[in-house]
Short mmCIF file of N, CA, C and O in Angstrom, two decimals:
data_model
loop_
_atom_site.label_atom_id
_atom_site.label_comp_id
_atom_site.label_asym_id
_atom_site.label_seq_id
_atom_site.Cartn_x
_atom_site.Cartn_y
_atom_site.Cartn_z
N UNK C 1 95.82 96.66 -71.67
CA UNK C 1 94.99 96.29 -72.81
C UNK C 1 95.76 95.41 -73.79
O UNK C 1 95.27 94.92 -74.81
N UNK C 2 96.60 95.31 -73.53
CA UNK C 2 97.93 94.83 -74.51
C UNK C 2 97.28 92.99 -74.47
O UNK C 2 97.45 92.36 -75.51
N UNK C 3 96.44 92.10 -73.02
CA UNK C 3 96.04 91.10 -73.42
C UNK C 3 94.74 91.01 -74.57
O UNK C 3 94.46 90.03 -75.26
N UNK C 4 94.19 92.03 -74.54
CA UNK C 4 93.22 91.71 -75.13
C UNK C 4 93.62 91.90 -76.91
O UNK C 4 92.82 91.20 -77.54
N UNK C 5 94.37 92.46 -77.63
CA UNK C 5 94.85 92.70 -78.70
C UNK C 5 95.68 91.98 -79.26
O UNK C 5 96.02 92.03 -80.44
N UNK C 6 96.18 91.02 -78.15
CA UNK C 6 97.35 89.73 -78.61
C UNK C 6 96.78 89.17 -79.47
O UNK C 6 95.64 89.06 -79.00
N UNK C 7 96.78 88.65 -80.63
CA UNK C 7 96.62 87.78 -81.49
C UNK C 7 96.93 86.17 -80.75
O UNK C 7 97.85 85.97 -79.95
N UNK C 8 96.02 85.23 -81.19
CA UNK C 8 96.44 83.97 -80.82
C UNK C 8 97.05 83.17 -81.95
O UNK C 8 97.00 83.38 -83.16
N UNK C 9 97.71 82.10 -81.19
CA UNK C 9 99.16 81.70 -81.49
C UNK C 9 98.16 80.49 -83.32
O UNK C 9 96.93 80.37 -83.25
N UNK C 10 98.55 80.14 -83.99
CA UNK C 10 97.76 79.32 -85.05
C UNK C 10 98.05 77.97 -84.92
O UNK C 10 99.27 77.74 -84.93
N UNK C 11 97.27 76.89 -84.80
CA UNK C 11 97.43 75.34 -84.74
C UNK C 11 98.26 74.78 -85.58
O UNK C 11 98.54 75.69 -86.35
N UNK C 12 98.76 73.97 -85.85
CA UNK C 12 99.63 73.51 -86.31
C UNK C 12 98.82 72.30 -87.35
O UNK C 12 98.22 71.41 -86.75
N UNK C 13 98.82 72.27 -88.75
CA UNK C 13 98.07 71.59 -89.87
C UNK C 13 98.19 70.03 -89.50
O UNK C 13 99.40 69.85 -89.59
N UNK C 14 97.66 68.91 -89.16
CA UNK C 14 97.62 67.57 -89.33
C UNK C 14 97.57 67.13 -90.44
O UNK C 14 96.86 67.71 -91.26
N UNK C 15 98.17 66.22 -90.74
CA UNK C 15 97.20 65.42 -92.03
C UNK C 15 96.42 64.22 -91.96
O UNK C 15 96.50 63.61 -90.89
N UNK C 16 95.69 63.73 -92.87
CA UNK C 16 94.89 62.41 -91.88
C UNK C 16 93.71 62.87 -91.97
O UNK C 16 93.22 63.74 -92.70
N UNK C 17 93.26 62.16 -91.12
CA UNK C 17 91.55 62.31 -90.37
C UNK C 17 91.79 63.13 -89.42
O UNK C 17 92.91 63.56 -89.16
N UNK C 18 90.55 63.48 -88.69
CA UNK C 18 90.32 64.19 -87.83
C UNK C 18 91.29 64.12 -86.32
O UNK C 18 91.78 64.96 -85.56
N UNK C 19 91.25 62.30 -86.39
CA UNK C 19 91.87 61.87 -84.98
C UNK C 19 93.28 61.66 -85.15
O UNK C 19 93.81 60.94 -84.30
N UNK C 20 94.14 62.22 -86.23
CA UNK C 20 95.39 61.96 -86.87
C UNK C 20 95.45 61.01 -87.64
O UNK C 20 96.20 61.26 -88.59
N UNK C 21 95.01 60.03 -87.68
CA UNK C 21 95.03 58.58 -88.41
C UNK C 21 95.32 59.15 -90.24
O UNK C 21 94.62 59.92 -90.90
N UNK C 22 96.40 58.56 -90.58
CA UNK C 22 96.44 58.66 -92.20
C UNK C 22 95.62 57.91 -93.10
O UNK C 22 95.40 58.36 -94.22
N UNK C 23 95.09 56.67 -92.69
CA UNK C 23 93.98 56.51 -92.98
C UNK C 23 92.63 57.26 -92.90
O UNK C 23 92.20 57.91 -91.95
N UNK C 24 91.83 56.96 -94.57
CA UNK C 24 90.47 57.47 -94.44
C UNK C 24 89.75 56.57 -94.20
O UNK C 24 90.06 55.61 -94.90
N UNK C 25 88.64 56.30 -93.34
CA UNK C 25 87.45 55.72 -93.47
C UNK C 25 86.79 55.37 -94.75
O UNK C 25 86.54 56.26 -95.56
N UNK C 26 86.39 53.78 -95.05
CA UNK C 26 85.74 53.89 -96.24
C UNK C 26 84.69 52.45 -95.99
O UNK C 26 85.12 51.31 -95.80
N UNK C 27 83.38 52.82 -96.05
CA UNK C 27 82.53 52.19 -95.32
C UNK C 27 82.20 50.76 -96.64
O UNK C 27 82.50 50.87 -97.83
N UNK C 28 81.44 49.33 -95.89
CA UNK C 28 81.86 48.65 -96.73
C UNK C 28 80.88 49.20 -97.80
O UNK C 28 80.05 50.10 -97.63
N UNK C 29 81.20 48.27 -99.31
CA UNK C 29 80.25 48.63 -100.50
C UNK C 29 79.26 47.82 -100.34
O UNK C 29 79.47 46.65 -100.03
N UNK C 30 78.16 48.25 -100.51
CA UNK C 30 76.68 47.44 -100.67
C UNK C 30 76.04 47.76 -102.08
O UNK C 30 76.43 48.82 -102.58
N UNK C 31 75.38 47.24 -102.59
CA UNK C 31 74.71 47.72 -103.38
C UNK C 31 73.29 47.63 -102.82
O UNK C 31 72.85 46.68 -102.18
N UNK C 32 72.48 49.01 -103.23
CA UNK C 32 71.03 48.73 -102.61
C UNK C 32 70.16 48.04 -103.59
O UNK C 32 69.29 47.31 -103.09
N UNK C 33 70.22 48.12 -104.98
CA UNK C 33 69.73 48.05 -106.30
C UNK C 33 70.44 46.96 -106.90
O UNK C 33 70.98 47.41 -107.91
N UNK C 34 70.78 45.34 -106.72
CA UNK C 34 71.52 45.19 -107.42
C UNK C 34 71.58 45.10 -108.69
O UNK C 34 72.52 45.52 -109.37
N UNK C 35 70.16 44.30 -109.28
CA UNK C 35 70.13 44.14 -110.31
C UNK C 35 69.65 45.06 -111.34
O UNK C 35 69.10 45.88 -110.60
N UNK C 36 69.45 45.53 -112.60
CA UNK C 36 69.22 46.46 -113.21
C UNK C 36 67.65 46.91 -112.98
O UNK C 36 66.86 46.04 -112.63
N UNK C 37 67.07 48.58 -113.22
CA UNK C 37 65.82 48.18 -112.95
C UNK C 37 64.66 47.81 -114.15
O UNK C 37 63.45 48.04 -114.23
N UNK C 38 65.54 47.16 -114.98
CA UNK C 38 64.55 46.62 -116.32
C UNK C 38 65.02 45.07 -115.97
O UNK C 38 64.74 44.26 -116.85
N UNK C 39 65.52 44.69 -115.12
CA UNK C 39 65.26 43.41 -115.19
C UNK C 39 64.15 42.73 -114.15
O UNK C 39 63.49 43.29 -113.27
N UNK C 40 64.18 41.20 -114.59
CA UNK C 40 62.83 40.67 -114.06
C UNK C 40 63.27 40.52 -112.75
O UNK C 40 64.42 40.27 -112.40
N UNK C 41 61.97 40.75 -111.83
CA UNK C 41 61.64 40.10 -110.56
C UNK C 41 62.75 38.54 -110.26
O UNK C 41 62.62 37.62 -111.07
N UNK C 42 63.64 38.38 -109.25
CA UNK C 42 64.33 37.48 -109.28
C UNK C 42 63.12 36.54 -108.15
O UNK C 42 62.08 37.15 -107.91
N UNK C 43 63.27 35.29 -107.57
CA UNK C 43 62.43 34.70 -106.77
C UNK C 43 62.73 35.57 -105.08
O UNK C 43 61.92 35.99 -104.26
N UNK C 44 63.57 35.58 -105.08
CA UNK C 44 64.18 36.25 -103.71
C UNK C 44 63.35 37.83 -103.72
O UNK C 44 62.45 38.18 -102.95
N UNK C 45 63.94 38.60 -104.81
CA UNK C 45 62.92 39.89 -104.74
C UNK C 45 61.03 39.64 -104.38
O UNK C 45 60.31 40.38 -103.72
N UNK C 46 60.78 38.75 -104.87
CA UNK C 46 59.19 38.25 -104.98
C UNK C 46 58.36 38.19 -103.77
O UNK C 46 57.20 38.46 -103.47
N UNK C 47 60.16 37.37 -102.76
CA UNK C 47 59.31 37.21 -101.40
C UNK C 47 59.78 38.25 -100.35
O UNK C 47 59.39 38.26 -99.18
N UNK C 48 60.79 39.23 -100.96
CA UNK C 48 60.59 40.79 -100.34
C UNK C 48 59.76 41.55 -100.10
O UNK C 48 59.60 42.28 -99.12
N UNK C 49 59.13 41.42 -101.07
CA UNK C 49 58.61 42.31 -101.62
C UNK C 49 57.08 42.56 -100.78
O UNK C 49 56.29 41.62 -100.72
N UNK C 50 56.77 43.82 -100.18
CA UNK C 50 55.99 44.41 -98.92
C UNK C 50 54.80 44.84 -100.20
O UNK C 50 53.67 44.66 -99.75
N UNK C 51 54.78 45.09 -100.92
CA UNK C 51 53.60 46.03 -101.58
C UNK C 51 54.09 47.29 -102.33
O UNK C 51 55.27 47.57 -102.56
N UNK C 52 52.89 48.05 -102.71
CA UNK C 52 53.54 48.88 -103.62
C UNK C 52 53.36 49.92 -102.39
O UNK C 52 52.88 49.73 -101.27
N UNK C 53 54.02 51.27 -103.11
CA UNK C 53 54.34 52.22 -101.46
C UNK C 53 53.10 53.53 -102.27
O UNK C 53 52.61 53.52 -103.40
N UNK C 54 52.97 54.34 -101.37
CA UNK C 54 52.01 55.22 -101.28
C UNK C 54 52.18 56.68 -102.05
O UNK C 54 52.30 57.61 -101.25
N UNK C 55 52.19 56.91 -102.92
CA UNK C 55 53.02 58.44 -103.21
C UNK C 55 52.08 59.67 -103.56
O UNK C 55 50.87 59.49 -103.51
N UNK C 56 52.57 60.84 -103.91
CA UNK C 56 51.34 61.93 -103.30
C UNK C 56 50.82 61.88 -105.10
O UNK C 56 51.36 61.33 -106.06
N UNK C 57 50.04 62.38 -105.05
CA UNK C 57 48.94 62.63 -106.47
C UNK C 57 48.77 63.58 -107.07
O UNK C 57 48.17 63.74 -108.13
N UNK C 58 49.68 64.79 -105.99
CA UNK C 58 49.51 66.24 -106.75
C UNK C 58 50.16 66.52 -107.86
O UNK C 58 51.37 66.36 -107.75
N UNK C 59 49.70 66.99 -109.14
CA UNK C 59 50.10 66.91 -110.27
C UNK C 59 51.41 67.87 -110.02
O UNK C 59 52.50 67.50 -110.45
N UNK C 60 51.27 69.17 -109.28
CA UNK C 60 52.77 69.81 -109.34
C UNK C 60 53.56 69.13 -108.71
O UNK C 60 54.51 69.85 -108.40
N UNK C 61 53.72 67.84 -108.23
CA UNK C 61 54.92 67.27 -107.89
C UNK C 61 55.60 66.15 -109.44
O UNK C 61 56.76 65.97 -109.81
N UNK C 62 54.42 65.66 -109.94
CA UNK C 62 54.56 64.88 -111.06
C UNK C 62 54.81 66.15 -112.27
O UNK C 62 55.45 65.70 -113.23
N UNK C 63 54.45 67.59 -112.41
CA UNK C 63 55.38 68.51 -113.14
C UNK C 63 56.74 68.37 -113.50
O UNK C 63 57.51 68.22 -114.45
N UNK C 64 56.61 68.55 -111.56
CA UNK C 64 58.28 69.47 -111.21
C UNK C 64 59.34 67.71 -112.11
O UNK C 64 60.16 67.79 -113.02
N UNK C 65 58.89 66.48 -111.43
CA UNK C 65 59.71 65.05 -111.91
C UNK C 65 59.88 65.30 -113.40
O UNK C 65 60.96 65.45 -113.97
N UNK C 66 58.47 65.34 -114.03
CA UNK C 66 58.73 65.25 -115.41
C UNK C 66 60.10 66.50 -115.63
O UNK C 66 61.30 66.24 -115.56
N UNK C 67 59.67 67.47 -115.83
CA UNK C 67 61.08 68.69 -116.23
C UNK C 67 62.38 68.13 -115.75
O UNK C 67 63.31 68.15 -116.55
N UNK C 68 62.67 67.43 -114.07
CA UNK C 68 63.83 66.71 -113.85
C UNK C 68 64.13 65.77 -115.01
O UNK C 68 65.22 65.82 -115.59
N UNK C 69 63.11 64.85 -115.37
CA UNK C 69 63.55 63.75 -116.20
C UNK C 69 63.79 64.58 -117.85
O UNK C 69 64.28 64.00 -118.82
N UNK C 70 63.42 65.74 -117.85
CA UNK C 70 63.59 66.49 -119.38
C UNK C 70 62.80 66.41 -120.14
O UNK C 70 63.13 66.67 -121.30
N UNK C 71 61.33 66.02 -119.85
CA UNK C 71 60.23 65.90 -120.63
C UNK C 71 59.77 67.67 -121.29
O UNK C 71 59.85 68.87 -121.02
N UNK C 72 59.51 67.15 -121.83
CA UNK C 72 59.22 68.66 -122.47
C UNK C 72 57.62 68.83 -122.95
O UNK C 72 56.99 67.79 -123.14
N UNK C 73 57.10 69.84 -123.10
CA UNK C 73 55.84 69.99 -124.04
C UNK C 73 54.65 69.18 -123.27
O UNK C 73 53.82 68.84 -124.11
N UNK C 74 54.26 68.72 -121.83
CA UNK C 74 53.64 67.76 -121.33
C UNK C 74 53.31 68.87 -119.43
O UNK C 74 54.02 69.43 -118.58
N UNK C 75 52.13 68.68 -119.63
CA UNK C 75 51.83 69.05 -118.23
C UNK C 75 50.35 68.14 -117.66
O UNK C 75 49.31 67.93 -118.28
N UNK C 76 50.67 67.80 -116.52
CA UNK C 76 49.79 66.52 -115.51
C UNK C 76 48.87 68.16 -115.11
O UNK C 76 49.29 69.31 -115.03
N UNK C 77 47.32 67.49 -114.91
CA UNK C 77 46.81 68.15 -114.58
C UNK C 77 45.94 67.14 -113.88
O UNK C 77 46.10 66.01 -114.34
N UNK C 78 44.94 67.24 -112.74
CA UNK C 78 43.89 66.61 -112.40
C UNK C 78 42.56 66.92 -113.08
O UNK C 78 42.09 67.95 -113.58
N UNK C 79 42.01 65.31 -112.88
CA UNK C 79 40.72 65.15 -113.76
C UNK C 79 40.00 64.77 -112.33
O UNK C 79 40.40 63.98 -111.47
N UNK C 80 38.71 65.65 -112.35
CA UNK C 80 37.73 65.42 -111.43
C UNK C 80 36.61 64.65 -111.52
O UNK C 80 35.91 64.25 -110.59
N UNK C 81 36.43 64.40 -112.98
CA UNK C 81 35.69 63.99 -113.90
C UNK C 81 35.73 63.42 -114.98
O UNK C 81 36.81 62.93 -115.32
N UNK C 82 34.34 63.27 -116.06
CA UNK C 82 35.02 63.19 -117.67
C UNK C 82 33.57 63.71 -118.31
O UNK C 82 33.21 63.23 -119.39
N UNK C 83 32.64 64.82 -117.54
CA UNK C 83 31.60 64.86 -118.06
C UNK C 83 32.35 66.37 -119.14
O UNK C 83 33.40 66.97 -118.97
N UNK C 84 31.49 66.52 -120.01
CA UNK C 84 32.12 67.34 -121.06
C UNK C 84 32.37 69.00 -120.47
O UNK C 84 33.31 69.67 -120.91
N UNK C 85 31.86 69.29 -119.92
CA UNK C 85 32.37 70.78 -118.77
C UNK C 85 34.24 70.24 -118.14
O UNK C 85 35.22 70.84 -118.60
N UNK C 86 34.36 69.39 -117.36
CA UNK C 86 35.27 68.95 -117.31
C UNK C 86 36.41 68.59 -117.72
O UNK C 86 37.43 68.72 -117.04
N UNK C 87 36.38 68.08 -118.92
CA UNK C 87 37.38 68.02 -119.85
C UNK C 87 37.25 69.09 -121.03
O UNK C 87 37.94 69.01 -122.05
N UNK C 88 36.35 70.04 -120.82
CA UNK C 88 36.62 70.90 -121.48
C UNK C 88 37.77 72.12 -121.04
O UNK C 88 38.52 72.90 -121.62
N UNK C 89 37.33 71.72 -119.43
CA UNK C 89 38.32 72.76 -118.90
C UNK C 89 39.52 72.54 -118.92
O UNK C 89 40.16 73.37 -118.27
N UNK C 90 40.26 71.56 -119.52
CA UNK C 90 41.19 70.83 -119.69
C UNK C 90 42.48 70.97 -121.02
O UNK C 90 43.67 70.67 -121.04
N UNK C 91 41.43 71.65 -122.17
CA UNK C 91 42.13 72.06 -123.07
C UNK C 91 42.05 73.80 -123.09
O UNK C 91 42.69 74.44 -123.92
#
């Protein structure tokens, strides 16, 4: 029984990367965003540019963003309507 209780022997620490290399990997820099996003449409962005994109409508997703962004005192609710039953249910 004496193999099964042997302790095994411990690897020996590298430094480096994975494959020994003392070099790290460092992938090139891109920017995805370059320009700020309050600035104007450049001509190049203009003719990128695919459309606007699709996003969901459910107010608890536009909640949960607002509290990320730190809004306070403000909750999105859906309007089905605007007859006065409707927006009554609202306040």
């Amino acid at each position: 029984m004496e193999h099964l209780t042997r302790a095994r022997p411990k690897r020996k620490r590298t430094s480096g990367t994975a494959n020994g290399s003392s070099r790290a990997f460092h992938p090139p820099q891109t920017q995805l965003f370059p320009n700020a996003p309050s600035a104007a449409a450049t001509e190049d962005d203009k003719k990128r540019w695919k459309g606007f994109c699709e996003i969901e409508s459910e107010p608890a997703f536009f909640n949960v963003m607002l509290k990320d962004f730190g809004v306070r005192g403000v909750k999105i609710q859906e309007v089905f309507g605007l007859e006065d039953e409707l927006v009554a249910f609202l306040s």
